[in-house]
Amino acid sequence: MAGPRPLVANASGEIVDLPGLRAAARAGDDLFALDPADLVPLPEASELLFLPARTPWAFDGEKRAAQDDSLAVAAFLPPGWTALALSAFRREPGAPLLPLYAYTAVCWHRGRICAAARRVDDDPKHDPQAFSRDEVKRRVTAWKRRLPENRLVRHHGERCALEWGCPNAQNLFLGRFEAPIALARSCNAACLGCISEQPAGTVPSPQTRLDFKPTLDEILELAVPHLERAPRAMVSFGQGCEGEPLLEAERIEQAIRAIRARTRRGSLHLNTNGSRPDALARLADAGLDSVRVSTNGACEETYAPYYRPRTYRFADVVESLRVARARGLFTSLNLLSFPGISDRADEAESLLELARETGLGMIQWRCLNVDPDWYMELYAGRPRAPRLGMRALLERIRQAAPNLRFGYFNPPADELASGA
Ligand code: SF4
């Protein structure tokens, strides 16, 4: 059989292909034969994951066939890539929830492992080969010696850079690109797949929230030298190791004003859930350059079940994008995409409408990191429009909104101004 072959883990824990069968993939609850047009050679630095208590599906001719003596396998893609289809498996009784990763479909095709994926950003700032752990460790030690009282140095150095391997935190200590500043301990949402806080009995959160409120001095000691010296310098408020930064808007506003009183170099950015348009407007007026608003969809019906917002509605998220654009900020959507939900025809039209209505500058096509079955339970029984497929979705948006940038990373404001 010439089509893509299934790739599974056998009883000995080896990854093998299954000649004579056709690889399957999944989008939402739909199961289908993997389309060769979706495939790329497995991106370098992807991780192959074994999925516990999950039996892989394959196709035997037109018939789907569970591979009972095997475990399903998936790829976790490196930054800059987005998934077009997910690993197809049957969840066995008692299966634990999968940890917070995205489970991209993989197969064996034309003599190599392939994944259903597309590269959406070729900015090298998170390329794994550009990081040396020893060098980061040396720099963190030097920063701690220089600023022994600064808790943000310890938090971003010891935890984010060295324990969790956050590329932005590592870049802070390597003196380049986008550097994080975390501030918020709480959040006004309760996302199913929150990476900084999970209720007991669900999945481990890969990071934990910072447990102190940084002082203005602690922020300035990190932010100002970075902005003054780093190539493609950018400081971002709103990180994976915190809650919602707009809940600390007052402190961020003070920080922005104080930073800009010391240096005009580099850009100031906010990653947020966009819940407080009024607070965002104040930050824009203080000198924020760009904002990235996260969502898993472009309408309330998709957003609310996943984000479980406590004190705001999806309309506030839209208003935040509008307010930011009206004040001259570059706006991005951090679209936590999920094949089978994001690529429905009605979602595509809502996304285009949102982009038009808010003057959106960019979509960052990031994969939603969540157990697919856990996520789909949120939308059980909801009527669904036809599925376009992720590849067709990307093409549809590209054609309908040719000026909308596609990417994965936050672009520095000076590069946007120069059209780079
Ligand atoms: S908005 Fe961010 S911090 Fe808040 S619950 Fe969602 S993922 Fe977690």
mmCIF file of C-alpha atoms in Angstrom, residues 21 26 31 33 46 56 60 69 109 139 152-153 213 216 222 241 268 285 296 301 305 323 325 387:
data_model
loop_
_atom_site.group_PDB
_atom_site.id
_atom_site.type_symbol
_atom_site.label_atom_id
_atom_site.label_comp_id
_atom_site.label_asym_id
_atom_site.label_seq_id
_atom_site.Cartn_x
_atom_site.Cartn_y
_atom_site.Cartn_z
ATOM 1 C CA LEU A 21 -2.471 -0.640 6.645
ATOM 2 C CA ARG A 26 -8.407 12.587 13.967
ATOM 3 C CA LEU A 31 -11.659 9.762 12.200
ATOM 4 C CA ALA A 33 -7.310 8.338 6.598
ATOM 5 C CA SER A 46 9.668 17.319 17.817
ATOM 6 C CA PRO A 56 -4.231 3.339 17.784
ATOM 7 C CA ASP A 60 -7.606 -1.598 6.508
ATOM 8 C CA ASP A 69 -1.604 -4.948 20.745
ATOM 9 C CA HIS A 109 5.604 7.845 4.637
ATOM 10 C CA ARG A 139 24.301 33.819 33.289
ATOM 11 C CA LEU A 152 12.034 38.076 39.666
ATOM 12 C CA VAL A 153 15.619 37.174 38.799
ATOM 13 C CA LYS A 213 4.080 40.579 43.589
ATOM 14 C CA LEU A 216 8.617 48.295 40.496
ATOM 15 C CA LEU A 222 15.391 43.231 34.579
ATOM 16 C CA CYS A 241 4.006 31.114 34.949
ATOM 17 C CA LEU A 268 6.842 46.585 25.236
ATOM 18 C CA ASP A 285 -1.869 55.196 26.650
ATOM 19 C CA ASN A 296 -9.508 29.088 21.438
ATOM 20 C CA GLU A 301 -19.978 29.411 22.140
ATOM 21 C CA PRO A 305 -16.798 26.348 27.724
ATOM 22 C CA VAL A 323 -9.499 49.285 21.748
ATOM 23 C CA ARG A 325 -5.968 48.735 17.547
ATOM 24 C CA ARG A 387 -15.187 20.666 8.860
#
